[in-house]
PDB file of C-alpha atoms in Angstrom:
ATOM      1  CA  MET A 549     -25.316 -30.591  41.561  1.00 50.00           C
ATOM      2  CA  GLY A 550     -21.980 -31.234  39.789  1.00 47.00           C
ATOM      3  CA  ALA A 551     -20.802 -30.152  36.346  1.00 45.00           C
ATOM      4  CA  ALA A 552     -21.724 -33.542  34.883  1.00 48.00           C
ATOM      5  CA  ASP A 553     -25.239 -33.255  36.294  1.00 50.00           C
ATOM      6  CA  LEU A 554     -25.579 -29.722  34.847  1.00 44.00           C
ATOM      7  CA  ARG A 555     -24.529 -30.959  31.405  1.00 48.00           C
ATOM      8  CA  ALA A 556     -26.974 -33.847  31.655  1.00 48.00           C
ATOM      9  CA  ALA A 557     -29.779 -31.491  32.650  1.00 49.00           C
ATOM     10  CA  ALA A 558     -29.076 -29.087  29.777  1.00 46.00           C
ATOM     11  CA  PRO A 559     -31.200 -29.347  26.611  1.00 48.00           C
ATOM     12  CA  PRO A 560     -29.707 -31.611  23.923  1.00 44.00           C
ATOM     13  CA  GLY A 561     -28.916 -28.644  21.669  1.00 42.00           C
ATOM     14  CA  ARG A 562     -26.922 -26.853  24.348  1.00 43.00           C
ATOM     15  CA  ARG A 563     -25.055 -30.044  25.310  1.00 43.00           C
ATOM     16  CA  LEU A 564     -24.070 -30.504  21.660  1.00 38.00           C
ATOM     17  CA  MET A 565     -22.979 -26.854  21.333  1.00 42.00           C
ATOM     18  CA  ALA A 566     -20.764 -27.135  24.412  1.00 44.00           C
ATOM     19  CA  ALA A 567     -19.171 -30.416  23.362  1.00 47.00           C
ATOM     20  CA  GLY A 568     -18.731 -30.092  19.597  1.00 54.00           C
ATOM     21  CA  ARG A 569     -17.132 -26.674  19.002  1.00 64.00           C
ATOM     22  CA  THR A 570     -13.878 -26.837  17.029  1.00 64.00           C
ATOM     23  CA  PRO A 571     -12.032 -24.245  14.912  1.00 67.00           C
ATOM     24  CA  ARG A 572     -12.458 -24.558  11.157  1.00 62.00           C
ATOM     25  CA  TRP A 573      -8.639 -24.623  11.052  1.00 63.00           C
ATOM     26  CA  THR A 574      -8.694 -28.126  12.601  1.00 64.00           C
ATOM     27  CA  SER A 575     -12.119 -29.331  11.472  1.00 58.00           C
ATOM     28  CA  GLY A 576     -10.917 -30.387   8.031  1.00 60.00           C
ATOM     29  CA  GLU A 577     -13.723 -28.485   6.276  1.00 63.00           C
ATOM     30  CA  GLU A 578     -11.129 -26.712   4.148  1.00 66.00           C
ATOM     31  CA  PRO A 579      -7.466 -27.704   3.530  1.00 70.00           C
ATOM     32  CA  LYS A 580      -4.983 -25.767   5.631  1.00 77.00           C
ATOM     33  CA  PRO A 581      -2.875 -24.662   2.603  1.00 81.00           C
ATOM     34  CA  ASP A 582      -5.963 -22.958   1.129  1.00 81.00           C
ATOM     35  CA  ILE A 583      -6.549 -21.107   4.396  1.00 80.00           C
ATOM     36  CA  ILE A 584      -2.909 -20.007   4.563  1.00 84.00           C
ATOM     37  CA  VAL A 585      -3.028 -18.738   0.960  1.00 86.00           C
ATOM     38  CA  LYS A 586      -6.131 -16.648   1.673  1.00 83.00           C
ATOM     39  CA  LEU A 587      -4.592 -15.073   4.769  1.00 85.00           C
ATOM     40  CA  ALA A 588      -1.300 -14.444   2.948  1.00 88.00           C
ATOM     41  CA  VAL A 589      -3.054 -12.702   0.042  1.00 87.00           C
ATOM     42  CA  PHE A 590      -4.919 -10.269   2.303  1.00 84.00           C
ATOM     43  CA  LEU A 591      -1.771  -9.631   4.359  1.00 86.00           C
ATOM     44  CA  ALA A 592       0.232  -8.929   1.189  1.00 87.00           C
ATOM     45  CA  CYS A 593      -2.421  -6.462  -0.018  1.00 84.00           C
ATOM     46  CA  ALA A 594      -2.307  -4.584   3.293  1.00 84.00           C
ATOM     47  CA  VAL A 595       1.505  -4.488   3.321  1.00 85.00           C
ATOM     48  CA  PHE A 596       1.640  -3.245  -0.272  1.00 84.00           C
ATOM     49  CA  CYS A 597      -0.858  -0.443   0.371  1.00 80.00           C
ATOM     50  CA  LEU A 598       1.048   0.693   3.463  1.00 82.00           C
ATOM     51  CA  SER A 599       4.485   0.394   1.851  1.00 82.00           C
ATOM     52  CA  ILE A 600       4.078   3.496  -0.334  1.00 79.00           C
ATOM     53  CA  PRO A 601       3.229   5.897   2.557  1.00 80.00           C
ATOM     54  CA  ALA A 602       6.006   4.279   4.605  1.00 81.00           C
ATOM     55  CA  ARG A 603       8.564   4.753   1.820  1.00 81.00           C
ATOM     56  CA  GLN A 604       7.377   8.343   1.383  1.00 79.00           C
ATOM     57  CA  TRP A 605       7.860   9.083   5.071  1.00 83.00           C
ATOM     58  CA  LEU A 606      11.313   7.447   5.214  1.00 85.00           C
ATOM     59  CA  GLY A 607      12.402   9.271   2.072  1.00 84.00           C
ATOM     60  CA  TRP A 608      11.085  12.573   3.391  1.00 87.00           C
ATOM     61  CA  ARG A 609      13.026  12.177   6.646  1.00 89.00           C
ATOM     62  CA  ALA A 610      16.235  11.451   4.757  1.00 89.00           C
ATOM     63  CA  ALA A 611      15.692  14.346   2.331  1.00 91.00           C
ATOM     64  CA  GLN A 612      15.514  16.911   5.135  1.00 92.00           C
ATOM     65  CA  SER A 613      19.316  16.808   5.312  1.00 94.00           C
ATOM     66  CA  TYR A 614      19.735  17.389   1.554  1.00 95.00           C
ATOM     67  CA  VAL A 615      21.241  20.661   0.351  1.00 96.00           C
ATOM     68  CA  ALA A 616      19.990  22.909  -2.434  1.00 96.00           C
ATOM     69  CA  VAL A 617      22.226  22.952  -5.521  1.00 96.00           C
ATOM     70  CA  PRO A 618      21.653  24.891  -8.775  1.00 96.00           C
ATOM     71  CA  VAL A 619      21.060  22.681 -11.806  1.00 96.00           C
ATOM     72  CA  GLU A 620      21.105  23.054 -15.570  1.00 95.00           C
ATOM     73  CA  MET A 621      18.188  21.438 -17.373  1.00 94.00           C
ATOM     74  CA  ARG A 622      19.177  19.110 -20.222  1.00 94.00           C
ATOM     75  CA  LYS A 623      15.747  17.670 -20.955  1.00 94.00           C
ATOM     76  CA  LEU A 624      12.263  18.947 -20.163  1.00 94.00           C
ATOM     77  CA  GLU A 625       9.563  17.183 -22.152  1.00 93.00           C
ATOM     78  CA  LYS A 626       5.883  16.309 -21.874  1.00 91.00           C
ATOM     79  CA  GLU A 627       4.735  13.188 -23.699  1.00 91.00           C
ATOM     80  CA  ALA A 628       1.043  12.660 -24.412  1.00 90.00           C
ATOM     81  CA  TYR A 629      -0.505   9.193 -24.553  1.00 88.00           C
ATOM     82  CA  SER A 630      -3.969   7.635 -24.421  1.00 88.00           C
ATOM     83  CA  TYR A 631      -5.006   5.605 -21.384  1.00 81.00           C
ATOM     84  CA  LYS A 632      -8.462   3.993 -21.216  1.00 83.00           C
ATOM     85  CA  GLY A 633      -9.834   6.504 -23.675  1.00 86.00           C
ATOM     86  CA  ARG A 634      -8.481   9.619 -21.969  1.00 85.00           C
ATOM     87  CA  LEU A 635      -5.429  11.756 -22.611  1.00 88.00           C
ATOM     88  CA  GLU A 636      -2.580  11.396 -20.101  1.00 88.00           C
ATOM     89  CA  TYR A 637       0.956  12.783 -19.936  1.00 89.00           C
ATOM     90  CA  ARG A 638       4.398  11.527 -19.052  1.00 89.00           C
ATOM     91  CA  TYR A 639       7.006  14.034 -17.931  1.00 92.00           C
ATOM     92  CA  HIS A 640      10.674  13.570 -18.729  1.00 92.00           C
ATOM     93  CA  VAL A 641      13.345  15.687 -17.088  1.00 94.00           C
ATOM     94  CA  GLU A 642      17.104  15.479 -16.970  1.00 96.00           C
ATOM     95  CA  TYR A 643      19.410  17.907 -15.255  1.00 96.00           C
ATOM     96  CA  GLU A 644      23.080  18.368 -14.446  1.00 97.00           C
ATOM     97  CA  TYR A 645      24.722  19.799 -11.339  1.00 97.00           C
ATOM     98  CA  GLU A 646      28.115  20.003  -9.688  1.00 96.00           C
ATOM     99  CA  VAL A 647      29.183  19.068  -6.176  1.00 95.00           C
ATOM    100  CA  ALA A 648      32.766  19.586  -5.022  1.00 92.00           C
ATOM    101  CA  GLY A 649      33.889  20.158  -8.598  1.00 93.00           C
ATOM    102  CA  ARG A 650      32.398  16.919  -9.894  1.00 95.00           C
ATOM    103  CA  ALA A 651      29.520  16.823 -12.392  1.00 96.00           C
ATOM    104  CA  TYR A 652      26.448  14.679 -11.863  1.00 97.00           C
ATOM    105  CA  ARG A 653      23.308  14.005 -13.871  1.00 96.00           C
ATOM    106  CA  SER A 654      19.867  12.953 -12.619  1.00 96.00           C
ATOM    107  CA  SER A 655      16.320  12.537 -13.873  1.00 94.00           C
ATOM    108  CA  LYS A 656      14.585  12.092 -10.522  1.00 93.00           C
ATOM    109  CA  MET A 657      11.706  14.445  -9.777  1.00 93.00           C
ATOM    110  CA  PHE A 658      10.216  13.200  -6.483  1.00 91.00           C
ATOM    111  CA  LEU A 659      11.090  11.042  -3.518  1.00 85.00           C
ATOM    112  CA  MET A 660       9.760   8.033  -5.436  1.00 80.00           C
ATOM    113  CA  ASP A 661      10.113   7.527  -9.175  1.00 74.00           C
ATOM    114  CA  ASP A 662       6.558   6.246  -9.661  1.00 70.00           C
ATOM    115  CA  PHE A 663       4.731   8.399  -7.096  1.00 72.00           C
ATOM    116  CA  PRO A 664       3.013  10.820  -7.057  1.00 76.00           C
ATOM    117  CA  THR A 665       1.325  10.908 -10.438  1.00 74.00           C
ATOM    118  CA  GLY A 666      -1.170  13.292 -11.972  1.00 76.00           C
ATOM    119  CA  GLN A 667      -1.503  16.823 -10.651  1.00 85.00           C
ATOM    120  CA  PRO A 668       1.669  17.114  -8.489  1.00 87.00           C
ATOM    121  CA  ARG A 669       3.831  15.927 -11.380  1.00 88.00           C
ATOM    122  CA  ALA A 670       2.092  18.282 -13.821  1.00 89.00           C
ATOM    123  CA  CYS A 671       2.518  21.248 -11.454  1.00 91.00           C
ATOM    124  CA  LEU A 672       6.223  20.552 -10.978  1.00 92.00           C
ATOM    125  CA  TYR A 673       6.739  20.248 -14.721  1.00 92.00           C
ATOM    126  CA  GLU A 674       4.945  23.549 -15.336  1.00 93.00           C
ATOM    127  CA  SER A 675       7.009  25.391 -12.729  1.00 93.00           C
ATOM    128  CA  LEU A 676      10.200  23.958 -14.216  1.00 94.00           C
ATOM    129  CA  ARG A 677       9.139  24.960 -17.719  1.00 93.00           C
ATOM    130  CA  GLN A 678       8.369  28.522 -16.680  1.00 95.00           C
ATOM    131  CA  ALA A 679      11.659  28.872 -14.781  1.00 94.00           C
ATOM    132  CA  HIS A 680      13.600  27.400 -17.684  1.00 91.00           C
ATOM    133  CA  GLU A 681      11.997  29.730 -20.239  1.00 92.00           C
ATOM    134  CA  ALA A 682      12.625  32.735 -17.979  1.00 92.00           C
ATOM    135  CA  HIS A 683      16.246  31.652 -17.440  1.00 91.00           C
ATOM    136  CA  ALA A 684      15.568  31.607 -13.716  1.00 94.00           C
ATOM    137  CA  PRO A 685      17.706  29.448 -11.434  1.00 94.00           C
ATOM    138  CA  ILE A 686      16.412  25.928 -10.842  1.00 95.00           C
ATOM    139  CA  MET A 687      17.427  24.156  -7.656  1.00 96.00           C
ATOM    140  CA  ALA A 688      17.651  20.460  -6.853  1.00 96.00           C
ATOM    141  CA  TRP A 689      17.993  18.780  -3.469  1.00 96.00           C
ATOM    142  CA  VAL A 690      21.199  16.753  -3.261  1.00 97.00           C
ATOM    143  CA  ASP A 691      22.346  14.261  -0.665  1.00 96.00           C
ATOM    144  CA  PRO A 692      25.640  15.715   0.654  1.00 94.00           C
ATOM    145  CA  GLU A 693      26.910  12.255   1.576  1.00 94.00           C
ATOM    146  CA  LYS A 694      25.950  10.672  -1.768  1.00 95.00           C
ATOM    147  CA  PRO A 695      25.868  13.520  -4.316  1.00 95.00           C
ATOM    148  CA  ALA A 696      24.603  11.198  -7.049  1.00 95.00           C
ATOM    149  CA  ASN A 697      21.246  11.168  -5.206  1.00 94.00           C
ATOM    150  CA  ALA A 698      19.267  14.235  -6.202  1.00 96.00           C
ATOM    151  CA  LEU A 699      15.647  15.217  -6.698  1.00 95.00           C
ATOM    152  CA  LEU A 700      13.660  18.306  -7.603  1.00 95.00           C
ATOM    153  CA  ASP A 701      10.860  18.071  -5.022  1.00 93.00           C
ATOM    154  CA  ARG A 702      11.472  16.599  -1.570  1.00 90.00           C
ATOM    155  CA  GLU A 703       7.921  16.959  -0.261  1.00 86.00           C
ATOM    156  CA  ALA A 704       5.920  13.881   0.754  1.00 78.00           C
ATOM    157  CA  TYR A 705       2.592  13.364  -1.006  1.00 77.00           C
ATOM    158  CA  ASP A 706      -0.012  11.186   0.705  1.00 69.00           C
ATOM    159  CA  ASP A 707      -2.838   9.438  -1.110  1.00 68.00           C
ATOM    160  CA  PRO A 708      -5.737   8.570   1.261  1.00 72.00           C
ATOM    161  CA  MET A 709      -6.783   5.730  -1.035  1.00 74.00           C
ATOM    162  CA  TYR A 710      -3.762   3.677   0.032  1.00 72.00           C
ATOM    163  CA  PHE A 711      -4.854   3.899   3.671  1.00 73.00           C
ATOM    164  CA  ILE A 712      -8.447   3.024   2.725  1.00 80.00           C
ATOM    165  CA  PHE A 713      -7.363  -0.047   0.749  1.00 79.00           C
ATOM    166  CA  ALA A 714      -4.987  -1.081   3.535  1.00 80.00           C
ATOM    167  CA  GLY A 715      -7.802  -0.761   6.094  1.00 82.00           C
ATOM    168  CA  ILE A 716     -10.117  -2.877   3.952  1.00 84.00           C
ATOM    169  CA  ALA A 717      -7.426  -5.537   3.474  1.00 82.00           C
ATOM    170  CA  LEU A 718      -6.684  -5.631   7.219  1.00 83.00           C
ATOM    171  CA  ALA A 719     -10.388  -5.864   8.070  1.00 84.00           C
ATOM    172  CA  VAL A 720     -10.855  -8.756   5.653  1.00 84.00           C
ATOM    173  CA  LEU A 721      -7.690 -10.392   7.000  1.00 82.00           C
ATOM    174  CA  LEU A 722      -8.914 -10.214  10.603  1.00 84.00           C
ATOM    175  CA  GLY A 723     -12.401 -11.361   9.619  1.00 84.00           C
ATOM    176  CA  THR A 724     -10.993 -14.306   7.689  1.00 81.00           C
ATOM    177  CA  ALA A 725      -8.686 -15.241  10.565  1.00 81.00           C
ATOM    178  CA  ALA A 726     -11.587 -15.092  13.012  1.00 80.00           C
ATOM    179  CA  TYR A 727     -13.739 -17.210  10.687  1.00 80.00           C
ATOM    180  CA  TYR A 728     -11.140 -19.967  10.547  1.00 79.00           C
ATOM    181  CA  PHE A 729      -9.694 -19.878  14.072  1.00 79.00           C
ATOM    182  CA  VAL A 730     -12.689 -19.100  16.307  1.00 75.00           C
ATOM    183  CA  PRO A 731     -14.276 -22.394  17.456  1.00 71.00           C
ATOM    184  CA  CYS A 732     -17.402 -23.410  15.580  1.00 63.00           C
ATOM    185  CA  GLN A 733     -19.670 -26.412  15.198  1.00 57.00           C
ATOM    186  CA  PRO A 734     -18.520 -29.060  12.724  1.00 57.00           C
ATOM    187  CA  LYS A 735     -20.872 -29.487   9.776  1.00 56.00           C
ATOM    188  CA  PRO A 736     -22.524 -32.749  10.969  1.00 55.00           C
ATOM    189  CA  ALA A 737     -22.949 -31.307  14.460  1.00 51.00           C
ATOM    190  CA  ARG A 738     -24.454 -28.100  13.079  1.00 50.00           C
ATOM    191  CA  LYS A 739     -26.981 -30.034  11.018  1.00 54.00           C
ATOM    192  CA  ARG A 740     -27.920 -32.157  14.021  1.00 55.00           C
ATOM    193  CA  LEU A 741     -28.164 -29.045  16.186  1.00 50.00           C
ATOM    194  CA  GLN A 742     -30.496 -27.419  13.662  1.00 56.00           C
ATOM    195  CA  ARG A 743     -32.739 -30.481  13.707  1.00 59.00           C
ATOM    196  CA  LEU A 744     -32.759 -30.484  17.511  1.00 52.00           C
ATOM    197  CA  ASN A 745     -33.556 -26.776  17.649  1.00 54.00           C
ATOM    198  CA  ARG A 746     -36.466 -27.266  15.249  1.00 59.00           C
ATOM    199  CA  SER A 747     -37.775 -30.099  17.410  1.00 57.00           C
ATOM    200  CA  TRP A 748     -37.652 -27.832  20.477  1.00 55.00           C
TER     201      TRP A 748
END
């Protein structure tokens, strides 16, 4: 019995399933620009969530070659503000240092200006305050090749939430891609198949 005979012998529902499967990408059920926008949004979310750990790791690798240089604190302030009904703090630092007889000034605390926040920033501020009040030496890490680049803490701080959000975005991206690109029954064929299945 040939392939044509097998298809003819198959129940109507199975023959329809074998013949009518097309991806939603080409079925016209939803415009292609809308599909592309959805996939791009989930991809952008995943890239954004992974960019912060990636920048942390790259910055940490570069900072391992920095040298310790004594600094003189020019500003060390804690600013209180209200955020969503709770008290938060901003920390402002400014310090001066010399490299090869030339003076530099910086306000950078960590590898990234906007990360980490919360407890690590508060702990660094407190240690700086105590050292400053005790007139103890305070050291900064300075790039020997570009002395204008300096920071007070060269450790990398990971936030598991970024990996969780990136994983969710990637899972939704893959699920959405599978939904649109895996072959499926067109809407009229699906309705006809449902009627045939009920009749069987």
